[in-house]
mmCIF file of C-alpha atoms in Angstrom:
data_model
loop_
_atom_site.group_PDB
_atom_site.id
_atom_site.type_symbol
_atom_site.label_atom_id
_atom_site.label_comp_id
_atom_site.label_asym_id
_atom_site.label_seq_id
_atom_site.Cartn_x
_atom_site.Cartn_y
_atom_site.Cartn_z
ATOM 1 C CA UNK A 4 30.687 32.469 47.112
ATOM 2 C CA UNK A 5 31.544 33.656 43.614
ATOM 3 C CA UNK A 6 28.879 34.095 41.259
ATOM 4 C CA UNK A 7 29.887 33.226 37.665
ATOM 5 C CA UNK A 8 27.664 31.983 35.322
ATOM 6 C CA UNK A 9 26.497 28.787 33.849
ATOM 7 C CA UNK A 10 27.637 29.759 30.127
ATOM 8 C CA UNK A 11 30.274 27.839 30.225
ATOM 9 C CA UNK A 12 28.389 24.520 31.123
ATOM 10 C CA UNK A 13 26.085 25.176 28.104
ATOM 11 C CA UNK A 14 29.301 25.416 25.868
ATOM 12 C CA UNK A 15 30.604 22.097 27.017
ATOM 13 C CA UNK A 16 26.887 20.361 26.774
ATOM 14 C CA UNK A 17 26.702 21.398 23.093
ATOM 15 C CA UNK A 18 30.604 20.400 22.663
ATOM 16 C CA UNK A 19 29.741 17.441 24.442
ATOM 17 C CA UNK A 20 26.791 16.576 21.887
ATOM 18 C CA UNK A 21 29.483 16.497 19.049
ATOM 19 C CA UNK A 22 31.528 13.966 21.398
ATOM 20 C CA UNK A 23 28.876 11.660 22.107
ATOM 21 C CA UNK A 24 27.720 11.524 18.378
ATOM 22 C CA UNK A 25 30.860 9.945 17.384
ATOM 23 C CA UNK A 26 32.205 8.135 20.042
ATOM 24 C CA UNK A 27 33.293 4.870 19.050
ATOM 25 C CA UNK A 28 32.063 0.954 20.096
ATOM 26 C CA UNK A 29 35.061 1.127 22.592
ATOM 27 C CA UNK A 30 34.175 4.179 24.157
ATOM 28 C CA UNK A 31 31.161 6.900 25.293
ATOM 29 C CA UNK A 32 30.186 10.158 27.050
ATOM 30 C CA UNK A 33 27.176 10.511 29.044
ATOM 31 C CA UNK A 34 25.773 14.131 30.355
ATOM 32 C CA UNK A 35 23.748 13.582 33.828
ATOM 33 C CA UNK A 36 22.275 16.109 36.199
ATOM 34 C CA UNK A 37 19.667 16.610 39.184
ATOM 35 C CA UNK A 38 17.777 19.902 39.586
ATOM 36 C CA UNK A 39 16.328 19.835 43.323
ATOM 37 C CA UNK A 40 14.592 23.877 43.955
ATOM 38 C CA UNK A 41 12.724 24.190 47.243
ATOM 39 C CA UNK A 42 11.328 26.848 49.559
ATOM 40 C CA UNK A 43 12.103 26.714 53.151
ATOM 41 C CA UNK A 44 10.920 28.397 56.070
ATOM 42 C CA UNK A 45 13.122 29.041 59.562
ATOM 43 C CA UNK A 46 11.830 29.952 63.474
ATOM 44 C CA UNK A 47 14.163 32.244 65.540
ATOM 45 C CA UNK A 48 16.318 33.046 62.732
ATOM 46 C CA UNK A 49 18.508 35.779 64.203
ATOM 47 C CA UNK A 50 19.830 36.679 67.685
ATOM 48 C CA UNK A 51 16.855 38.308 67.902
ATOM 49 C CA UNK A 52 13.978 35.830 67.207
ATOM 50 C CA UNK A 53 13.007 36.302 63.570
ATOM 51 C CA UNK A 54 11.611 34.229 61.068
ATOM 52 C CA UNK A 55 12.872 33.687 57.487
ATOM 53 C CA UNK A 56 11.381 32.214 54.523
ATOM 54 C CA UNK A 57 14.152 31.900 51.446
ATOM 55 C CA UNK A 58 14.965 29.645 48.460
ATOM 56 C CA UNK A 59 18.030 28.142 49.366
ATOM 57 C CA UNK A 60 20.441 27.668 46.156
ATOM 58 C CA UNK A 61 22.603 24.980 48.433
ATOM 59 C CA UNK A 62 20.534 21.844 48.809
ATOM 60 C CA UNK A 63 17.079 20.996 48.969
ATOM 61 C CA UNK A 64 16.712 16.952 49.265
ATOM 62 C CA UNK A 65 19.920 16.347 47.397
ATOM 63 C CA UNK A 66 22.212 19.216 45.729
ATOM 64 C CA UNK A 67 21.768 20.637 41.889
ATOM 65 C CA UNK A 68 24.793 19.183 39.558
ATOM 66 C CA UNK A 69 25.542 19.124 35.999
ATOM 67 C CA UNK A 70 27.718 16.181 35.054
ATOM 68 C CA UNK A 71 29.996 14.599 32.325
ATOM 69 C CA UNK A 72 31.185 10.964 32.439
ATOM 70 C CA UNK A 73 33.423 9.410 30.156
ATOM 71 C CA UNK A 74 35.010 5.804 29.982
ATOM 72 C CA UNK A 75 36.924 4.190 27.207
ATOM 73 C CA UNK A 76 37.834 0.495 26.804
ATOM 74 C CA UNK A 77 41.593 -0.073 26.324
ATOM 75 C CA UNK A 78 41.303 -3.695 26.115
ATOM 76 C CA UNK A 79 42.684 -6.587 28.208
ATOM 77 C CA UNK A 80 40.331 -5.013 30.652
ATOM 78 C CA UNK A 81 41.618 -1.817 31.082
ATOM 79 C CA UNK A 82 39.534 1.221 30.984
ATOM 80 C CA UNK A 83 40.592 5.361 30.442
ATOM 81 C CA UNK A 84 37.854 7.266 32.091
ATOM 82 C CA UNK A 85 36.927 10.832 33.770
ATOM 83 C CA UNK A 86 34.496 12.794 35.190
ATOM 84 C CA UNK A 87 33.249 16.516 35.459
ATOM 85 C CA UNK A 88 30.688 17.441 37.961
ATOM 86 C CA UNK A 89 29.512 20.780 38.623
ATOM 87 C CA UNK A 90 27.132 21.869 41.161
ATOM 88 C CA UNK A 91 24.890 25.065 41.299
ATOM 89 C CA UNK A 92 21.869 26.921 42.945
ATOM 90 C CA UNK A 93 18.966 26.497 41.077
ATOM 91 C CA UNK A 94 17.940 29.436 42.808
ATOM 92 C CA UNK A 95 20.272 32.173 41.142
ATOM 93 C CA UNK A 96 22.025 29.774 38.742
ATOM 94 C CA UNK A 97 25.666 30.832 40.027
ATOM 95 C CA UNK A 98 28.459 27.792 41.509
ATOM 96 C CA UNK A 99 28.084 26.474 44.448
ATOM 97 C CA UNK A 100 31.551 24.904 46.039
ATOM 98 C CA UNK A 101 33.419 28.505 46.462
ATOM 99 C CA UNK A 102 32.200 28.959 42.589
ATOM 100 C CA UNK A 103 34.455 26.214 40.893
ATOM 101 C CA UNK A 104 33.515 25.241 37.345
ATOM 102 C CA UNK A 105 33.426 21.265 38.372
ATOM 103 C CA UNK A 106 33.667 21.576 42.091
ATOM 104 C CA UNK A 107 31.720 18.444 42.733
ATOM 105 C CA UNK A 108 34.246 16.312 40.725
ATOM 106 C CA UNK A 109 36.902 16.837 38.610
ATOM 107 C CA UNK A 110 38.948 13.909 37.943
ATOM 108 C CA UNK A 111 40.425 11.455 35.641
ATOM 109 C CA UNK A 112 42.278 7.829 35.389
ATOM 110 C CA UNK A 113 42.539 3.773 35.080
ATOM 111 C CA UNK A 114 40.318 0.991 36.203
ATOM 112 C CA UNK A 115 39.928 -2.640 36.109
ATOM 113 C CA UNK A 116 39.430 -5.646 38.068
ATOM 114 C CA UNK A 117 41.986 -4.088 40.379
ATOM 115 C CA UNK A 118 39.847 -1.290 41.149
ATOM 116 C CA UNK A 119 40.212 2.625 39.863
ATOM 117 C CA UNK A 120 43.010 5.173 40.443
ATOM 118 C CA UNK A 121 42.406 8.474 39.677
ATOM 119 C CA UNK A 122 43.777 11.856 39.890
ATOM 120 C CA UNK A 123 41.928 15.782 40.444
ATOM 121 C CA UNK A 124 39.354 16.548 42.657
ATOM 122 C CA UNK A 125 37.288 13.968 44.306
ATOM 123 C CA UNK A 126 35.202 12.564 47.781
ATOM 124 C CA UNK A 127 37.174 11.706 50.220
ATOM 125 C CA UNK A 128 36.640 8.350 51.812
ATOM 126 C CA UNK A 129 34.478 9.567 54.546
ATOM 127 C CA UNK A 130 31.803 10.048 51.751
ATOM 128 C CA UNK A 131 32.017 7.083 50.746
ATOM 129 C CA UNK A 132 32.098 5.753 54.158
ATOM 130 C CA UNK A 133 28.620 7.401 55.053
ATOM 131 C CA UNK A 134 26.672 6.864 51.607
ATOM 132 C CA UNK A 135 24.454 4.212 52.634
ATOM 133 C CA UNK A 136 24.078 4.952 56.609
ATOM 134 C CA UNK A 137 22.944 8.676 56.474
ATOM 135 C CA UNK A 138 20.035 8.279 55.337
ATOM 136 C CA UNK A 139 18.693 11.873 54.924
ATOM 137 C CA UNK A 140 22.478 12.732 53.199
ATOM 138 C CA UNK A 141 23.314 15.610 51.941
ATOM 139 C CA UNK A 142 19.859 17.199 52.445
ATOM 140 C CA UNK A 143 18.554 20.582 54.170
ATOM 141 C CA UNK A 144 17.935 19.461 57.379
ATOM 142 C CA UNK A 145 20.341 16.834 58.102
ATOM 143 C CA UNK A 146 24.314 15.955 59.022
ATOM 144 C CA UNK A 147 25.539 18.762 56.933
ATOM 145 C CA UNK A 148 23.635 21.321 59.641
ATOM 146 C CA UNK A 149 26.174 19.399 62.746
ATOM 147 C CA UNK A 150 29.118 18.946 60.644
ATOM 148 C CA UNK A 151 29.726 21.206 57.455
ATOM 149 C CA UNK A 152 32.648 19.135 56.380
ATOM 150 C CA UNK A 153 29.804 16.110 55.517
ATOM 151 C CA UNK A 154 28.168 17.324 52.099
ATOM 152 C CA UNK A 155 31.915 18.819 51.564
ATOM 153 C CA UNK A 156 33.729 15.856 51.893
ATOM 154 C CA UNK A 157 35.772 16.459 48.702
ATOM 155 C CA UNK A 158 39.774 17.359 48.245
ATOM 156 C CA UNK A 159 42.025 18.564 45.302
ATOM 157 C CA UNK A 160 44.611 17.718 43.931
ATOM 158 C CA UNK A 161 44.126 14.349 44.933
ATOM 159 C CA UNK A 162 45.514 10.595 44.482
ATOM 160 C CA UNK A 163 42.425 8.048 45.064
ATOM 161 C CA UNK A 164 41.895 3.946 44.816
ATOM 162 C CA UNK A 165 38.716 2.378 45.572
ATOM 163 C CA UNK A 166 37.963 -1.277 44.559
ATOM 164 C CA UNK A 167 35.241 -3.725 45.351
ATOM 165 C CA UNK A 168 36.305 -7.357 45.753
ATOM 166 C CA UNK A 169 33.268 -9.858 46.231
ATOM 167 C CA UNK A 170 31.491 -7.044 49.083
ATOM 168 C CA UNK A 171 34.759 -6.086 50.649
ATOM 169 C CA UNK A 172 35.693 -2.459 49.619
ATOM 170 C CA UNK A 173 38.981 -0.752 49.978
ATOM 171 C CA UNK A 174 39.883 3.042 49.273
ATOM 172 C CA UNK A 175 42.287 5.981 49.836
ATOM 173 C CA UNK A 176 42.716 9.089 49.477
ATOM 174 C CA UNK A 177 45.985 11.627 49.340
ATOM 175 C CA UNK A 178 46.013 14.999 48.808
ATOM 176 C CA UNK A 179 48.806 17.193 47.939
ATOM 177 C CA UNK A 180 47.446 20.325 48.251
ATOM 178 C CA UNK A 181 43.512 19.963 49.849
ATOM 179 C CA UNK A 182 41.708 22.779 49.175
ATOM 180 C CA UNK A 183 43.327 25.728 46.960
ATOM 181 C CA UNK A 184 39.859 27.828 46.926
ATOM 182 C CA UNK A 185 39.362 31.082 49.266
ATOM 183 C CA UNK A 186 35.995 30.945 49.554
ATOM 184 C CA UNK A 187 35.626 32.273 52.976
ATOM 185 C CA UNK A 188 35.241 31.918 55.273
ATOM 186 C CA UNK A 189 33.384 28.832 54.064
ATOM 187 C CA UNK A 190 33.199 24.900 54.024
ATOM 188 C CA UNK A 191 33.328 25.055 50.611
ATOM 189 C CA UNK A 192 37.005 27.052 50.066
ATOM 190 C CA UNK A 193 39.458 27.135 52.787
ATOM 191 C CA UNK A 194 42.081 28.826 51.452
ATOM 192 C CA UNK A 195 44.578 25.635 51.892
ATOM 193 C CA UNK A 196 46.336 25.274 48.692
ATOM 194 C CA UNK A 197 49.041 23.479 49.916
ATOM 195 C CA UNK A 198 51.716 22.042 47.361
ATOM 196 C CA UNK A 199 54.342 24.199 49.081
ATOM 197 C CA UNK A 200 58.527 23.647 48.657
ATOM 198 C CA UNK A 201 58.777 25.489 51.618
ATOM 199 C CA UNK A 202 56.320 23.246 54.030
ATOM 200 C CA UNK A 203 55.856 20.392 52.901
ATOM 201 C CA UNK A 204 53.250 19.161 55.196
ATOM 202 C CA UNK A 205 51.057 21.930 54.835
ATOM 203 C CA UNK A 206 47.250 21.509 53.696
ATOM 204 C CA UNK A 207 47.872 17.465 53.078
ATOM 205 C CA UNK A 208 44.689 15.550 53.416
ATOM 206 C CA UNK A 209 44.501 11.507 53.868
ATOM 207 C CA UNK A 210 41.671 9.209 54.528
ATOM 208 C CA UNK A 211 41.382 5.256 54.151
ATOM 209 C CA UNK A 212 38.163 3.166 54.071
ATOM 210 C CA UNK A 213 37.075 -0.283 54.973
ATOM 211 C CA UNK A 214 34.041 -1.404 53.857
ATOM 212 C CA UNK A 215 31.544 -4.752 53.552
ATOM 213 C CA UNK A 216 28.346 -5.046 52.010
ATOM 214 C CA UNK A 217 25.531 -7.635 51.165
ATOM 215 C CA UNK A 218 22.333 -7.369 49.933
ATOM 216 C CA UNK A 219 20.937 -6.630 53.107
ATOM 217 C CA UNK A 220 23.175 -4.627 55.173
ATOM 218 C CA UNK A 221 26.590 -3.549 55.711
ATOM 219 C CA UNK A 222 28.802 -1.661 57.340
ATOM 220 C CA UNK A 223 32.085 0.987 57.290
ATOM 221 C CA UNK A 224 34.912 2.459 58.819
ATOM 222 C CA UNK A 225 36.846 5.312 57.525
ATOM 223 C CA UNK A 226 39.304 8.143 58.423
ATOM 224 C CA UNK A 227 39.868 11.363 56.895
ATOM 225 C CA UNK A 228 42.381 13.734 58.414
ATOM 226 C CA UNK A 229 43.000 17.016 56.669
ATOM 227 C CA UNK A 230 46.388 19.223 57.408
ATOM 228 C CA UNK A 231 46.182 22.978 58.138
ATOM 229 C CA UNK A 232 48.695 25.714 56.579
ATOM 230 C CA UNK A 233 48.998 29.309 56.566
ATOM 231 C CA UNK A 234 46.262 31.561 55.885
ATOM 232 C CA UNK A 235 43.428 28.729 55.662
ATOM 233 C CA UNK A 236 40.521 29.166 57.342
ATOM 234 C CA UNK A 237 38.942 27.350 60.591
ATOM 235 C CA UNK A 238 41.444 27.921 62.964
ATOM 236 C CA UNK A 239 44.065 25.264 60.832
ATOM 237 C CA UNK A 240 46.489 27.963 60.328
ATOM 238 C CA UNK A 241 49.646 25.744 59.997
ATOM 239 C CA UNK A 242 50.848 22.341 59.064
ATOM 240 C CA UNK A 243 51.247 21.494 62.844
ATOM 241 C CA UNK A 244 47.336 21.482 63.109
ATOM 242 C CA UNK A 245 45.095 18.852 62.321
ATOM 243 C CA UNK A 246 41.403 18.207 61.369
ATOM 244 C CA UNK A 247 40.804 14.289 62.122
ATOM 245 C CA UNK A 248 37.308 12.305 61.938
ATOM 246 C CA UNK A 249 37.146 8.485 62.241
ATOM 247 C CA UNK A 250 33.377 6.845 61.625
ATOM 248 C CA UNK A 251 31.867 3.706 61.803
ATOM 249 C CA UNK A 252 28.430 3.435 59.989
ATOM 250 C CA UNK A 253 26.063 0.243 59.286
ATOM 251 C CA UNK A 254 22.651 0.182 57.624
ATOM 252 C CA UNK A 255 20.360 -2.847 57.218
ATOM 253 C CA UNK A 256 17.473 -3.609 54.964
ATOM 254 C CA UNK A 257 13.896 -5.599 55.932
ATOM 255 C CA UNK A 258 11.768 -5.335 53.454
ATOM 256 C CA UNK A 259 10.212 -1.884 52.738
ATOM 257 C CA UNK A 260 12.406 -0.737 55.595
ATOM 258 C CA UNK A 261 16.203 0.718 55.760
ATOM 259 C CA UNK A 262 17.503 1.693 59.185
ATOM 260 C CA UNK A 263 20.662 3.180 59.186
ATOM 261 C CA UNK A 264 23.226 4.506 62.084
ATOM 262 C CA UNK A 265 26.564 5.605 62.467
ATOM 263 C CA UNK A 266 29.525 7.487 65.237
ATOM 264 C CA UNK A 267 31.806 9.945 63.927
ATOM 265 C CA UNK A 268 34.452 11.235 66.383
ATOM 266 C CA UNK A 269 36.171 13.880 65.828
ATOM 267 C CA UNK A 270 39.933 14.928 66.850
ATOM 268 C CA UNK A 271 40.149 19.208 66.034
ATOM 269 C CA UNK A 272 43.537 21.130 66.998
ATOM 270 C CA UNK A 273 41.767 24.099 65.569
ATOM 271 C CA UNK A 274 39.613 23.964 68.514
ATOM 272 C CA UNK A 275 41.486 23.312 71.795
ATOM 273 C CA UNK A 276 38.572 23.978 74.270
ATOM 274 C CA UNK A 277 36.539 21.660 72.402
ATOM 275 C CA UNK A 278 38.718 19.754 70.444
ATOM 276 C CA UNK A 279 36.980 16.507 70.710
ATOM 277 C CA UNK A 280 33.514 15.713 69.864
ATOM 278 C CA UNK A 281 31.317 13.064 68.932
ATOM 279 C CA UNK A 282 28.415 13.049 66.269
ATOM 280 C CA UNK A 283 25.933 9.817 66.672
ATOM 281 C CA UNK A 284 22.911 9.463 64.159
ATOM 282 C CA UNK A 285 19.809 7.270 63.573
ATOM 283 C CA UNK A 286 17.848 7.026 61.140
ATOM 284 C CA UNK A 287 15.094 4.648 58.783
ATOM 285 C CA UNK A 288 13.370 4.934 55.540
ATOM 286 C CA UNK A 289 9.819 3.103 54.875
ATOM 287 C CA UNK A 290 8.384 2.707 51.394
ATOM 288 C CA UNK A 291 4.630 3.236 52.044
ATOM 289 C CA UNK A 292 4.182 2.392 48.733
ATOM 290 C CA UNK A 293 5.798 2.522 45.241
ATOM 291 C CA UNK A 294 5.872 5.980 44.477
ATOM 292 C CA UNK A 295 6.239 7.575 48.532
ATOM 293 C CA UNK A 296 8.757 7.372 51.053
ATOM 294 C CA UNK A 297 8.837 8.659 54.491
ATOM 295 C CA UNK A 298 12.061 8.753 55.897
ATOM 296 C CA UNK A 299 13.971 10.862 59.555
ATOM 297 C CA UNK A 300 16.496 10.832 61.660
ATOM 298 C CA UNK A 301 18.004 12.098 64.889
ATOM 299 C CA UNK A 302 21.695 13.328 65.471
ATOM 300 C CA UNK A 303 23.168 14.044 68.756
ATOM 301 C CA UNK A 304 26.562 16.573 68.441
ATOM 302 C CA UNK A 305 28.111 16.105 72.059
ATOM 303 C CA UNK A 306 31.291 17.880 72.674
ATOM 304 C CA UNK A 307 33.550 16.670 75.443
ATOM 305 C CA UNK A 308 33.928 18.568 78.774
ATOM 306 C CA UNK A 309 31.838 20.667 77.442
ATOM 307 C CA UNK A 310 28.047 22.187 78.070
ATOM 308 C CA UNK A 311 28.705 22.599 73.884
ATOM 309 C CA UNK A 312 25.616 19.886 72.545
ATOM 310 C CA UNK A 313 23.088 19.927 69.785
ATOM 311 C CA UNK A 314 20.057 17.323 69.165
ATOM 312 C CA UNK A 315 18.562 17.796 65.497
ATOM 313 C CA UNK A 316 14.857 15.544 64.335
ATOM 314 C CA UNK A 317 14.343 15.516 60.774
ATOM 315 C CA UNK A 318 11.613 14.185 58.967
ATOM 316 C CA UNK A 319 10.444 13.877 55.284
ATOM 317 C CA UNK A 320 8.061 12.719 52.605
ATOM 318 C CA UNK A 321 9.039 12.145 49.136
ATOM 319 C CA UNK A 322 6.577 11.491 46.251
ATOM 320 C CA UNK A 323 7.376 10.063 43.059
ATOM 321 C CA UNK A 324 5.517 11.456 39.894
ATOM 322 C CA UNK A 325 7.591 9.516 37.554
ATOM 323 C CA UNK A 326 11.418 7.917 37.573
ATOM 324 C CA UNK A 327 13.152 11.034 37.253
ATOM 325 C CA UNK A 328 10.590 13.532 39.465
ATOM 326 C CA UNK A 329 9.490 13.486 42.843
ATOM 327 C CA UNK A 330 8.440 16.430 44.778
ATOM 328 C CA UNK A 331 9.010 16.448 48.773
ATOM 329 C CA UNK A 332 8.319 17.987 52.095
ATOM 330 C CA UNK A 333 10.588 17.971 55.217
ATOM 331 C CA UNK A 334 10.490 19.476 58.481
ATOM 332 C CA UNK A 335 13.230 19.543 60.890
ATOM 333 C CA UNK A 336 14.006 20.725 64.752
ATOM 334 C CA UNK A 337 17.119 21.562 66.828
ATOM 335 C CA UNK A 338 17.779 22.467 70.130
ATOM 336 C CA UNK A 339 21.227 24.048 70.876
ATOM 337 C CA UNK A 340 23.198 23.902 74.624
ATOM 338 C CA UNK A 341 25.987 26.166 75.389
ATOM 339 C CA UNK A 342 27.747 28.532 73.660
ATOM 340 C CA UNK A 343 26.477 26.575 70.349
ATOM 341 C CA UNK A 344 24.226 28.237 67.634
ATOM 342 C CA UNK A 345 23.950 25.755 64.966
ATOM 343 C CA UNK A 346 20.751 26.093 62.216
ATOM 344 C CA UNK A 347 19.000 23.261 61.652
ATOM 345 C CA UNK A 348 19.247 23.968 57.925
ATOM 346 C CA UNK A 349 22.291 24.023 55.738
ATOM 347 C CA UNK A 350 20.888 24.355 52.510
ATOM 348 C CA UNK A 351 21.870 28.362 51.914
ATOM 349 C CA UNK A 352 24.642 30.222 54.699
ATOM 350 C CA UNK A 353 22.939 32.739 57.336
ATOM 351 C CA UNK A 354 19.464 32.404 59.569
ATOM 352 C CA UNK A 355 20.981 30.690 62.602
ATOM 353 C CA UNK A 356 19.640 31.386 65.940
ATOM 354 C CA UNK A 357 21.042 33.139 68.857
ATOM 355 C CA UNK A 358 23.639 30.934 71.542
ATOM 356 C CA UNK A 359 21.853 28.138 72.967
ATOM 357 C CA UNK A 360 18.862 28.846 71.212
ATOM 358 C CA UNK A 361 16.628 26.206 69.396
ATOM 359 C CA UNK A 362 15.004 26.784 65.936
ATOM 360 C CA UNK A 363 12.398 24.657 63.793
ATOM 361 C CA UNK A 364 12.344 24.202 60.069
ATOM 362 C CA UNK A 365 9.983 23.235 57.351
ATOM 363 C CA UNK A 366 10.792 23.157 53.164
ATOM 364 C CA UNK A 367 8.965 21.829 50.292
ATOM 365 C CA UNK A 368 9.926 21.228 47.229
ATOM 366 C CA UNK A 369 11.057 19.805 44.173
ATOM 367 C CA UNK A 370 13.753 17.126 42.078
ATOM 368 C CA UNK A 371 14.208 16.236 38.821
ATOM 369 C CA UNK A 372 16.920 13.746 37.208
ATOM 370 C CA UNK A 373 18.659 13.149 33.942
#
């Protein structure tokens, strides 16, 4: 991961001040952020048994971001609108997401009744797919530990529509080039830039969504398929090689409870010994009271024809000091079959344990919004 500095986000805050000061009735600019620092500690560590204790600068219970969101009316119910997202390690405060500037979003376009169209980097539909049903998201002990694509669910130099028509939601995604970052190896960059004269299908990303929600539950299905091309990293090394996941998710509300639970199969040429695989999760939230929540879940990785498996508990208490700060504690548990040798933390890169090992977790910490 590159390690630039966060200068450049204080210049555009302070530019941004200006902006915001004399935007007009029709239009406005709003800075947002999260700051979420913890301090985690991890069993059998190494392929030799060690422990490690660290301040991961990935994710704690949600990832660090600096953001910029602008809309402007055009009238006759058009709107102009963009948004700049970076995200950062509290920890060191250097880029996360291969160290873009906005690698979190970076986009720009139209909306109205129709729905939005926008252009630059953005989630693919599989985030958007698995917002509501993973409960424990993006956090430290959770999907992102089975699946690294998850929390990175994002492509550039992408074409998206999303609209919402009385619950039903619609979206897509293409991407002409999804990933132009070596970062790598890593999640985060993989080298795919795509946008080639010469091979045309190389590094292309799609993904489509279906979607239907009520007040008290709903439910998804999405596809995301991502292209490979030369030089990028995971084993997609040309445009003949594809990356495909297709989900279903649903989540349901009673009360002080949310359950949530979803299937994402996956289709990987990279991989032909285990190319397919399937990742199943459960999970529920309960507000004890106002100001705590205790959520978990359980995930299941299964790979097929294949002693390749992973099982990964994850549990967690958030309390609420105020709106915008909570502080937390999680603790999480997996137990690897096979050749695997997942973590059961994603929140920084290193400190799995050796092949078919298991490892436990525990982190504490803290978030603040604004």
């Amino acid at each position: 991961m590159k390690t630039h500095s966060l200068f450049t986000l204080g210049l555009l805050a302070a530019a941004c001040g200006a902006a915001c000061a004399q935007s007009g009735t029709g239009s406005s600019v709003t800075i947002y952020g999260l700051l979420d620092a913890s301090v985690e500690h991890l069993s059998n560590a190494s392929a030799n048994g060690g422990s490690l204790t660290r301040m991961p600068g990935l994710t704690g219970s949600a990832p660090s971001r600096l953001g910029f969101r602008g809309v402007e009316d055009l009238g006759g119910g058009l709107k102009a609108g963009f948004t700049l997202e970076s995200g950062f390690g509290v920890d060191s405060g250097t880029y996360n997401q291969g160290g873009r500037a906005f690698g979190r979003q970076a986009f720009v376009g139209l909306s109205g009744d129709w729905g939005s169209l926008n252009l630059g980097r953005q989630y693919s539909m599989l985030f958007w797919s698995q917002l509501d049903a993973d409960i424990l998201g993006p956090s430290a002990f959770g999907s992102g530990s089975l699946d690294s694509y998850l929390p990175n669910a994002r492509v550039d130099n992408a074409i998206a529509y999303r609209g919402t028509f009385s619950g039903f939601t619609a979206g897509a995604t293409y991407s002409l080039g999804r990933d132009a970052v070596n970062a790598g190896p890593s999640p985060s960059g993989t080298n795919c830039a795509g946008e080639s004269a010469t091979d045309k299908s190389a590094c292309r990303q799609w993904s489509l969504l279906a979607k239907y929600d009520t007040a008290a539950w709903g439910v998804a299905l999405a596809v995301d398929e991502i292209r490979g091309g030369a030089g990028a990293f995971a084993g997609l090394t040309s445009s003949t090689l594809k990356d495909r996941r297709s989900t279903v998710a649903g989540w349901a509300k009673f009360d002080a409870l949310k359950l949530g639970a979803g299937l994402i199969a996956r289709d990987n040429d990279a991989a032909p010994a285990t190319r397919r695989s399937n990742l199943w999760y459960l999970g529920a939230a309960y507000s004890a009271t106002p100001v705590l929540v205790l959520d978990g879940q359980v995930f299941k990785l299964d790979y097929k024809n294949s002693a390749n498996q992973a099982t990964l508990l994850a549990l967690r208490a958030t309390y609420h000091l105020s709106k915008r700060t909570a502080v937390y504690a999680t603790a999480g548990h997996i137990a690897n079959d096979g050749a695997l040798a997942i973590s059961v933390s994603n929140a920084a890169a290193g400190g799995a344990p050796a092949a078919g090992g298991s490892q436990s977790g525990v982190a504490v910490g803290v978030r603040h919004a604004f």
